[in-house]
Coordinates of C-alpha atoms in Angstrom, one line a residue:
Chain A
X10 CA -137.0 -87.9 264.6
X11 CA -133.8 -89.9 263.8
X12 CA -133.3 -93.4 265.0
X13 CA -130.7 -96.1 264.2
X14 CA -133.1 -99.0 265.0
X15 CA -133.9 -100.9 261.7
X16 CA -137.3 -101.2 260.2
X17 CA -138.4 -104.8 260.5
X18 CA -139.9 -106.1 257.3
X19 CA -141.6 -109.5 257.7
X20 CA -142.9 -111.3 254.7
X21 CA -143.5 -114.7 253.2
X22 CA -142.0 -115.5 249.8
X23 CA -145.4 -116.7 248.7
X24 CA -147.2 -113.5 249.7
X25 CA -148.1 -111.2 246.7
X26 CA -148.7 -108.2 249.0
X27 CA -145.3 -109.0 250.5
X28 CA -143.8 -108.8 247.1
X29 CA -145.6 -105.4 246.3
X30 CA -144.3 -104.0 249.6
X31 CA -140.8 -105.4 249.0
X32 CA -140.5 -103.3 245.8
X33 CA -140.9 -100.1 247.9
X34 CA -139.7 -100.7 251.4
X35 CA -135.9 -100.1 250.9
X36 CA -136.6 -96.8 249.1
X37 CA -138.7 -95.7 252.0
X38 CA -136.0 -96.7 254.5
X39 CA -133.4 -94.9 252.4
X40 CA -135.4 -91.7 252.4
X41 CA -135.3 -91.6 256.2
X42 CA -131.8 -93.1 256.4
X43 CA -133.1 -96.2 258.1
X44 CA -131.8 -99.7 257.5
X45 CA -134.5 -102.3 256.6
X46 CA -134.1 -105.7 258.1
X47 CA -135.8 -108.2 255.7
X48 CA -137.2 -111.1 257.8
X49 CA -138.8 -113.9 255.7
X50 CA -141.2 -116.0 257.7
X51 CA -143.6 -118.8 257.1
X52 CA -147.3 -117.8 257.1
X53 CA -148.5 -121.3 258.1
X54 CA -147.7 -121.0 261.8
X55 CA -148.8 -117.3 261.8
X56 CA -152.2 -118.3 260.3
X57 CA -152.5 -121.1 262.9
X58 CA -151.9 -118.7 265.8
X59 CA -154.4 -116.1 264.5
X60 CA -157.0 -118.5 263.1
X61 CA -156.5 -117.3 259.6
X62 CA -156.1 -119.1 256.3
X63 CA -154.6 -118.1 252.9
X64 CA -156.8 -115.4 251.3
X65 CA -157.0 -117.3 248.0
X66 CA -158.6 -120.4 249.7
X67 CA -161.4 -118.3 251.3
X68 CA -164.7 -118.3 249.5
X69 CA -165.7 -115.1 247.6
X70 CA -162.8 -113.2 249.3
X71 CA -160.3 -115.4 247.5
X72 CA -161.5 -114.4 244.0
X73 CA -161.6 -110.8 245.0
X74 CA -158.0 -111.0 246.4
X75 CA -156.6 -112.2 243.1
X76 CA -158.3 -109.3 241.2
X77 CA -157.2 -106.9 243.9
X78 CA -153.5 -108.0 243.8
X79 CA -153.4 -107.6 240.0
X80 CA -155.1 -104.2 240.1
X81 CA -152.9 -103.0 243.0
X82 CA -149.8 -104.0 241.1
X83 CA -151.0 -102.0 238.1
X84 CA -151.8 -99.0 240.4
X85 CA -148.3 -99.2 241.9
X86 CA -146.6 -99.7 238.5
X87 CA -145.1 -103.0 239.6
X88 CA -144.8 -106.0 237.2
X89 CA -147.0 -108.9 238.3
X90 CA -148.1 -112.2 236.9
X91 CA -150.3 -114.5 238.9
X92 CA -148.3 -117.7 239.4
X93 CA -150.0 -120.9 238.2
X94 CA -148.8 -122.7 241.4
X95 CA -150.0 -120.6 244.3
X96 CA -149.5 -120.5 247.2
X97 CA -146.3 -122.5 247.5
X98 CA -144.1 -123.7 250.4
X99 CA -141.3 -121.3 251.0
X100 CA -139.1 -122.9 253.6
X101 CA -136.3 -123.5 251.1
X102 CA -136.1 -119.9 250.1
X103 CA -136.4 -118.7 253.7
X104 CA -133.7 -121.1 254.9
X105 CA -131.3 -120.1 252.1
X106 CA -132.0 -116.4 252.9
X107 CA -131.0 -116.7 256.6
X108 CA -127.9 -118.7 255.7
X109 CA -126.9 -116.1 253.1
X110 CA -127.7 -113.2 255.4
X111 CA -125.3 -114.5 258.0
X112 CA -122.5 -114.5 255.4
X113 CA -123.3 -111.7 253.0
X114 CA -126.3 -109.5 253.7
X115 CA -126.2 -107.8 250.3
X116 CA -126.3 -111.1 248.4
X117 CA -129.1 -112.2 250.8
X118 CA -131.1 -109.1 250.0
X119 CA -130.6 -109.5 246.2
X120 CA -131.6 -113.2 246.6
X121 CA -134.8 -112.3 248.4
X122 CA -135.8 -109.7 245.8
X123 CA -134.9 -112.0 243.0
X124 CA -137.0 -114.9 244.5
X125 CA -140.0 -112.6 244.8
X126 CA -139.7 -111.2 241.3
X127 CA -139.1 -114.7 239.8
X128 CA -142.3 -115.9 241.4
X129 CA -144.5 -112.9 241.1
X130 CA -143.3 -111.1 238.0
X131 CA -142.4 -114.2 235.9
X132 CA -144.8 -116.6 237.6
X133 CA -142.1 -119.3 238.1
X134 CA -142.5 -121.6 241.1
X135 CA -139.6 -121.1 243.5
X136 CA -140.5 -123.7 246.1
X137 CA -137.9 -126.2 245.0
X138 CA -134.5 -126.4 246.6
X139 CA -132.8 -126.6 243.2
X140 CA -134.5 -123.4 242.0
X141 CA -133.6 -121.6 245.1
X142 CA -129.9 -122.7 244.9
X143 CA -129.8 -121.7 241.2
X144 CA -131.0 -118.2 242.1
X145 CA -128.4 -117.9 244.8
X146 CA -125.7 -119.2 242.5
X147 CA -126.5 -116.7 239.8
X148 CA -126.0 -113.9 242.4
X149 CA -122.5 -115.2 243.3
X150 CA -123.1 -117.7 246.1
X151 CA -121.6 -121.2 246.1
X152 CA -124.4 -123.4 244.8
X153 CA -123.3 -126.6 246.6
X154 CA -123.0 -124.7 249.9
X155 CA -126.5 -123.2 249.5
X156 CA -127.9 -126.7 248.7
X157 CA -126.2 -128.2 251.7
X158 CA -127.5 -125.3 253.9
X159 CA -131.1 -125.8 252.8
X160 CA -130.9 -129.4 254.1
X161 CA -128.9 -128.6 257.2
X162 CA -130.8 -129.2 260.5
X163 CA -129.1 -126.2 262.0
X164 CA -130.4 -123.9 259.3
X165 CA -133.9 -125.4 259.6
X166 CA -133.7 -124.7 263.3
X167 CA -132.5 -121.1 262.6
X168 CA -135.7 -120.5 260.4
X169 CA -137.9 -122.1 263.1
X170 CA -136.4 -119.6 265.7
X171 CA -137.0 -116.7 263.3
X172 CA -140.6 -117.8 262.8
X173 CA -141.1 -118.2 266.6
X174 CA -139.6 -114.7 267.1
X175 CA -142.1 -113.3 264.6
X176 CA -145.0 -114.9 266.4
X177 CA -143.7 -113.5 269.7
X178 CA -143.6 -110.0 268.0
X179 CA -147.3 -110.4 267.0
X180 CA -146.8 -110.9 263.3
X181 CA -149.9 -112.5 261.8
X182 CA -149.7 -111.7 258.1
X183 CA -147.5 -110.5 255.2
X184 CA -146.2 -108.0 254.8
X185 CA -145.9 -106.9 258.4
X186 CA -143.7 -103.9 259.1
X187 CA -142.6 -102.7 262.5
X188 CA -141.2 -99.2 262.9
X189 CA -140.0 -98.3 266.4
X190 CA -142.5 -100.6 268.0
X191 CA -145.4 -99.6 265.8
X192 CA -146.9 -102.4 263.7
X193 CA -148.2 -102.0 260.2
X194 CA -149.9 -104.8 258.3
X195 CA -150.3 -104.9 254.6
X196 CA -148.8 -103.2 251.5
X197 CA -151.6 -100.7 251.7
X198 CA -150.1 -99.3 254.9
X199 CA -146.8 -98.1 253.3
X200 CA -148.2 -94.5 253.2
X201 CA -148.7 -94.7 257.0
X202 CA -145.2 -96.2 257.4
X203 CA -143.7 -93.3 255.5
X204 CA -145.7 -90.7 257.5
X205 CA -144.6 -92.5 260.8
X206 CA -141.0 -92.2 259.7
X207 CA -141.5 -88.5 258.6
X208 CA -143.2 -87.4 261.9
X209 CA -141.8 -89.9 264.4
X210 CA -145.4 -91.0 265.1
X211 CA -148.8 -89.4 264.6
Chain B
X30 CA -164.8 -91.3 231.1
X31 CA -168.2 -90.1 232.1
X32 CA -171.0 -92.3 233.3
X33 CA -174.3 -91.7 234.9
X34 CA -174.2 -95.0 236.8
X35 CA -174.0 -94.4 240.5
X36 CA -171.1 -95.5 242.7
X37 CA -172.4 -98.3 245.0
X38 CA -171.2 -97.7 248.6
X39 CA -172.0 -100.8 250.8
X40 CA -171.3 -100.5 254.5
X41 CA -172.4 -101.8 257.9
X42 CA -173.3 -99.1 260.5
X43 CA -171.0 -101.1 262.9
X44 CA -168.0 -101.0 260.6
X45 CA -165.2 -98.5 261.6
X46 CA -163.6 -98.7 258.2
X47 CA -167.0 -98.2 256.7
X48 CA -167.2 -95.0 258.7
X49 CA -163.8 -93.8 257.6
X50 CA -164.8 -94.4 253.9
X51 CA -168.1 -92.7 254.5
X52 CA -166.4 -89.5 255.4
X53 CA -164.7 -89.4 252.0
X54 CA -166.9 -91.1 249.4
X55 CA -169.3 -88.3 248.6
X56 CA -166.4 -85.9 248.0
X57 CA -164.9 -88.4 245.6
X58 CA -168.2 -88.9 243.8
X59 CA -168.7 -85.2 243.5
X60 CA -165.3 -84.6 242.0
X61 CA -166.2 -86.9 239.2
X62 CA -169.9 -85.8 239.0
X63 CA -171.0 -89.3 240.1
X64 CA -173.9 -90.0 242.4
X65 CA -173.1 -92.2 245.4
X66 CA -175.7 -94.8 246.4
X67 CA -175.3 -95.5 250.1
X68 CA -176.4 -99.1 250.7
X69 CA -176.2 -100.2 254.4
X70 CA -176.0 -103.9 254.8
X71 CA -175.6 -106.4 257.7
X72 CA -172.2 -108.0 257.8
X73 CA -173.5 -111.1 259.6
X74 CA -174.9 -112.8 256.5
X75 CA -171.8 -111.6 254.5
X76 CA -169.4 -113.1 257.0
X77 CA -171.4 -116.4 256.9
X78 CA -171.2 -116.6 253.1
X79 CA -167.5 -115.9 253.0
X80 CA -166.5 -117.8 256.2
X81 CA -165.4 -114.6 257.9
X82 CA -165.9 -113.2 261.4
X83 CA -165.7 -109.7 262.9
X84 CA -162.0 -108.6 262.9
X85 CA -162.2 -107.6 266.6
X86 CA -163.1 -111.2 267.7
X87 CA -160.1 -112.7 265.9
X88 CA -157.1 -113.6 268.0
X89 CA -154.0 -111.2 267.6
X90 CA -155.5 -109.6 264.5
X91 CA -158.4 -108.2 266.6
X92 CA -156.0 -106.2 268.8
X93 CA -154.1 -105.0 265.8
X94 CA -157.3 -103.9 264.1
X95 CA -158.4 -101.6 266.9
X96 CA -154.9 -100.0 266.9
X97 CA -155.0 -99.7 263.1
X98 CA -158.5 -98.1 263.0
X99 CA -157.4 -95.4 265.5
X100 CA -154.2 -94.7 263.7
X101 CA -155.8 -94.7 260.2
X102 CA -158.4 -92.2 261.5
X103 CA -155.6 -89.9 262.8
X104 CA -153.8 -90.4 259.5
X105 CA -157.0 -89.3 257.6
X106 CA -157.8 -86.5 260.1
X107 CA -161.1 -88.1 261.0
X108 CA -162.5 -87.9 264.5
X109 CA -162.7 -91.3 266.0
X110 CA -163.5 -92.8 269.4
X111 CA -163.6 -96.6 269.9
X112 CA -167.1 -97.4 271.1
X113 CA -167.4 -99.3 274.4
X114 CA -170.1 -101.5 272.9
X115 CA -168.5 -103.0 269.7
X116 CA -169.6 -104.5 267.4
X117 CA -173.4 -103.9 267.7
X118 CA -176.5 -105.0 265.8
X119 CA -177.4 -102.5 263.1
X120 CA -180.7 -103.8 261.7
X121 CA -182.6 -100.9 263.3
X122 CA -180.4 -98.2 261.7
X123 CA -180.4 -100.0 258.3
X124 CA -184.2 -100.4 258.3
X125 CA -184.7 -96.8 259.2
X126 CA -182.3 -95.8 256.4
X127 CA -184.1 -97.6 253.7
X128 CA -187.5 -96.4 254.9
X129 CA -186.2 -92.8 254.9
X130 CA -184.4 -93.3 251.5
X131 CA -187.7 -94.2 249.8
X132 CA -189.2 -90.9 251.1
X133 CA -186.4 -88.3 251.3
X134 CA -183.0 -89.4 250.1
X135 CA -181.3 -86.3 251.5
X136 CA -182.6 -87.0 255.1
X137 CA -181.7 -90.6 254.6
X138 CA -178.1 -89.7 253.7
X139 CA -177.8 -87.2 256.6
X140 CA -179.3 -89.9 258.9
X141 CA -176.6 -92.4 257.8
X142 CA -173.7 -90.1 258.3
X143 CA -175.1 -88.9 261.7
X144 CA -175.5 -92.5 262.9
X145 CA -171.9 -93.4 261.9
X146 CA -170.6 -90.2 263.5
X147 CA -172.6 -90.7 266.7
X148 CA -171.3 -94.2 267.0
X149 CA -167.7 -93.8 265.9
X150 CA -166.9 -90.1 266.7
X151 CA -168.8 -89.9 270.0
X152 CA -168.8 -93.6 270.9
X153 CA -172.5 -93.7 271.6
X154 CA -174.3 -97.1 271.0
X155 CA -176.8 -96.7 268.1
X156 CA -178.2 -100.2 268.1
X157 CA -181.5 -99.3 269.9
X158 CA -184.7 -98.5 268.0
X159 CA -185.3 -95.4 270.2
X160 CA -181.8 -94.0 269.5
X161 CA -182.2 -94.5 265.8
X162 CA -185.7 -92.8 265.9
X163 CA -184.2 -89.9 267.9
X164 CA -181.5 -89.3 265.3
X165 CA -184.0 -89.4 262.4
X166 CA -186.4 -87.1 264.3
X167 CA -183.6 -84.5 264.9
X168 CA -183.1 -84.4 261.2
X169 CA -186.7 -83.7 260.5
X170 CA -188.4 -87.1 260.1
X171 CA -191.5 -88.0 262.0
X172 CA -190.4 -89.9 265.1
X173 CA -193.5 -92.0 265.4
X174 CA -193.4 -93.0 261.7
X175 CA -189.8 -94.0 261.9
X176 CA -190.4 -96.1 265.1
X177 CA -193.3 -97.8 263.3
X178 CA -191.2 -98.4 260.2
X179 CA -188.4 -100.1 262.2
X180 CA -191.0 -102.6 263.5
X181 CA -192.8 -103.0 260.2
X182 CA -192.5 -106.5 258.6
X183 CA -192.5 -104.9 255.1
X184 CA -189.4 -102.8 256.1
X185 CA -187.7 -105.8 257.6
X186 CA -188.3 -107.6 254.3
X187 CA -186.9 -104.6 252.4
X188 CA -183.7 -104.8 254.3
X189 CA -183.5 -108.6 253.8
X190 CA -183.8 -108.0 250.1
X191 CA -181.0 -105.4 250.2
X192 CA -178.8 -107.8 252.1
X193 CA -179.5 -110.6 249.6
X194 CA -178.8 -108.3 246.7
X195 CA -175.5 -107.3 248.2
X196 CA -174.5 -111.0 248.6
X197 CA -175.5 -111.6 245.0
X198 CA -173.2 -108.7 244.0
X199 CA -170.3 -110.4 245.8
X200 CA -170.1 -108.0 248.8
X201 CA -168.3 -109.8 251.7
X202 CA -167.0 -106.9 253.8
X203 CA -167.4 -103.2 254.7
X204 CA -166.8 -100.8 253.1
X205 CA -167.3 -102.4 249.7
X206 CA -167.5 -100.0 246.8
X207 CA -168.5 -100.9 243.2
X208 CA -167.6 -98.5 240.4
X209 CA -168.9 -99.5 236.9
X210 CA -168.7 -103.2 237.9
X211 CA -165.2 -103.0 239.5
X212 CA -165.2 -104.0 243.2
X213 CA -163.1 -102.3 245.9
X214 CA -163.0 -103.6 249.4
X215 CA -161.7 -101.4 252.3
X216 CA -161.2 -97.8 253.1
X217 CA -157.6 -98.3 252.0
X218 CA -158.8 -98.7 248.4
X219 CA -160.2 -95.1 248.2
X220 CA -157.1 -94.0 246.3
X221 CA -157.7 -96.7 243.7
X222 CA -161.4 -95.8 243.5
X223 CA -160.4 -92.3 242.7
X224 CA -157.9 -93.4 240.1
X225 CA -160.5 -95.7 238.5
X226 CA -162.9 -92.7 238.2
X227 CA -160.2 -90.5 236.9
X228 CA -159.0 -92.9 234.2
X229 CA -162.1 -95.0 233.5
X230 CA -160.2 -98.1 234.6
X231 CA -156.5 -98.9 234.8

């Protein structure tokens, strides 16, 4: 089955499983000639709607999840370092992403992947506006414009609309991938995402 | 790496992902010449310890989980029918299992697989003591003895000890598989279980 509708890839910049999926999703899209629309969200409102909380703060399950993320990264062959500050607020990175995406989607994409790798492969906190602006600037964006955008009420509102739209689409975790209306939650569903694209649904 | 230590396979008879893993775990054990110790538990105490609740009762995530189980069963090629009564109490099935396991491990294993398939492939409620005794009797056990065992305080205590032991081992969900001390949660970790057995740890 061929389709021109993009694959929606929802993630939070502070989600380790979102990072793991991010390292694979474009290759999967490319294999089936499908564009992947990266859609950073904030898990806080999603957790509120679904009554969830960050895995790491849950008793017993939290310790397991840290072990599982590290092991899954090794299993996938993806560099991973548990950040000392975890989880972090990601509104600055998400705002910068949408501002960039409206101007230069390729820089926005490289920015997203670099933020995730900086945080999860190097363990460097990316919550600060300055850190986010530095990353964007190194990729060719105008640092002052990015800094101004992060503080701009219109950009804040843009992110809020994206988060609201994700909740309306049923997104409750990260990564959350929608292929032609079919939702897949978790980096461990990438094999099903690929099979869905291969077969047009099973 | 070879080891004679069994693979611990913890599951609740009311867990659909436990059922999916149950259809595969013995074949994985056999491939690496490892015995699989089936250990039915009750998720209620595990959820209490980890602050969790049944997936299906969680807002938004619950609806997703029903869809995901059906799709994952199709993906794995496993017969599945969402039971009308779900979730159910599974203490009768678990008590019968341990009583059988002390007397005839092969019948106990066949009993466990039959209970799971009756519930998740046919959609038939297996919570009742009579239903459980019927299944055991069809596999060759003495029906009256099984019925008596289910009501026996000593067997109830045996199950309680098994559940306590699972909590002490860190089990917080179903399926939960421990290979040489390494814990794996979820039917979607079977590929990692297999890689762990293949490599002796990665």
